[in-house]
XYZ file of C-alpha atoms in Angstrom:
106
model
C 43.896 128.388 98.489
C 43.458 131.931 100.054
C 40.729 134.048 98.827
C 42.201 137.196 100.356
C 42.305 139.168 96.964
C 39.415 138.314 95.748
C 37.100 139.212 98.851
C 33.756 140.609 97.345
C 33.325 143.451 99.978
C 35.944 145.990 99.448
C 36.322 147.229 103.454
C 36.672 144.269 104.174
C 38.926 143.251 101.632
C 41.092 146.043 102.686
C 41.059 145.110 105.941
C 42.622 141.494 105.635
C 45.343 143.277 103.276
C 45.711 145.891 106.340
C 46.251 142.958 108.852
C 48.639 141.119 106.597
C 50.638 143.864 105.913
C 50.069 145.038 109.768
C 49.704 148.410 108.036
C 47.766 150.785 111.184
C 46.877 153.515 108.789
C 45.417 151.419 106.736
C 43.752 149.366 108.762
C 42.129 152.646 110.766
C 40.766 153.676 106.979
C 38.420 150.762 106.750
C 36.990 151.554 110.321
C 34.314 153.875 111.146
C 35.664 156.369 113.887
C 33.349 154.699 116.578
C 34.413 150.899 115.180
C 33.783 148.390 117.812
C 34.937 144.326 117.865
C 34.256 141.551 119.921
C 36.721 138.420 120.147
C 35.294 135.237 121.665
C 31.674 136.920 122.208
C 33.641 139.414 124.680
C 33.674 143.502 124.016
C 37.327 144.410 124.072
C 38.962 148.172 123.357
C 39.380 147.914 119.666
C 42.523 150.093 119.956
C 44.530 147.752 122.216
C 43.198 144.596 120.876
C 44.653 145.920 117.354
C 47.801 146.442 118.944
C 48.119 143.366 120.614
C 46.371 141.045 118.181
C 47.689 142.858 115.007
C 50.322 145.429 114.995
C 53.006 143.271 117.356
C 52.264 139.726 117.047
C 53.164 139.488 113.619
C 49.653 137.991 111.549
C 48.939 136.398 108.488
C 45.268 136.150 108.156
C 44.504 133.518 104.772
C 41.157 133.121 103.896
C 39.608 130.142 103.261
C 35.758 131.354 102.748
C 33.557 133.916 102.286
C 29.556 134.093 102.720
C 27.362 134.942 99.598
C 26.843 138.557 101.242
C 30.765 138.893 101.643
C 30.474 139.814 105.420
C 31.438 136.374 107.228
C 34.639 134.721 106.637
C 36.515 131.780 107.777
C 40.579 132.103 107.795
C 43.445 130.688 108.953
C 44.943 132.828 111.158
C 48.537 132.931 112.308
C 49.974 135.115 115.341
C 53.124 135.195 117.702
C 50.580 135.267 120.501
C 48.177 132.560 119.479
C 50.068 130.293 116.543
C 47.784 129.021 113.997
C 44.020 128.720 114.595
C 40.665 128.498 112.474
C 38.869 131.846 112.753
C 35.274 133.010 111.982
C 35.080 136.462 111.365
C 31.982 138.573 110.769
C 31.936 142.544 109.490
C 28.927 145.245 109.964
C 29.397 148.044 107.111
C 27.881 151.250 107.799
C 28.712 153.604 104.569
C 31.265 151.286 103.161
C 33.018 151.381 106.294
C 33.777 148.692 108.542
C 31.566 149.694 111.992
C 31.675 146.149 113.930
C 33.377 143.267 113.677
C 33.978 139.947 115.585
C 36.132 137.367 115.598
C 36.043 133.900 117.490
C 36.948 130.403 116.911
C 35.725 128.822 113.768
């Protein structure tokens, strides 16, 4: 059962919705101007990563678990590059926007 619509952190909920809608404007609106990210504990250029892993790969993120503070998720993630996988996501917020997120295997 997906928790996508009931996530407790508004920025994280908006991030998941933007990923699933493949909506560039909505995704960038969830992030601080200097946001950063890691994938499998490696730093990536956020714009390049998002283009490859989200905007051109038909993603779907279905949240299965949310931490008590709403800043960590476990989700089924699907895209045209990797297929289906269980993923872990952690978010750091600054002034209500995501300033860093980390993705990796769950």
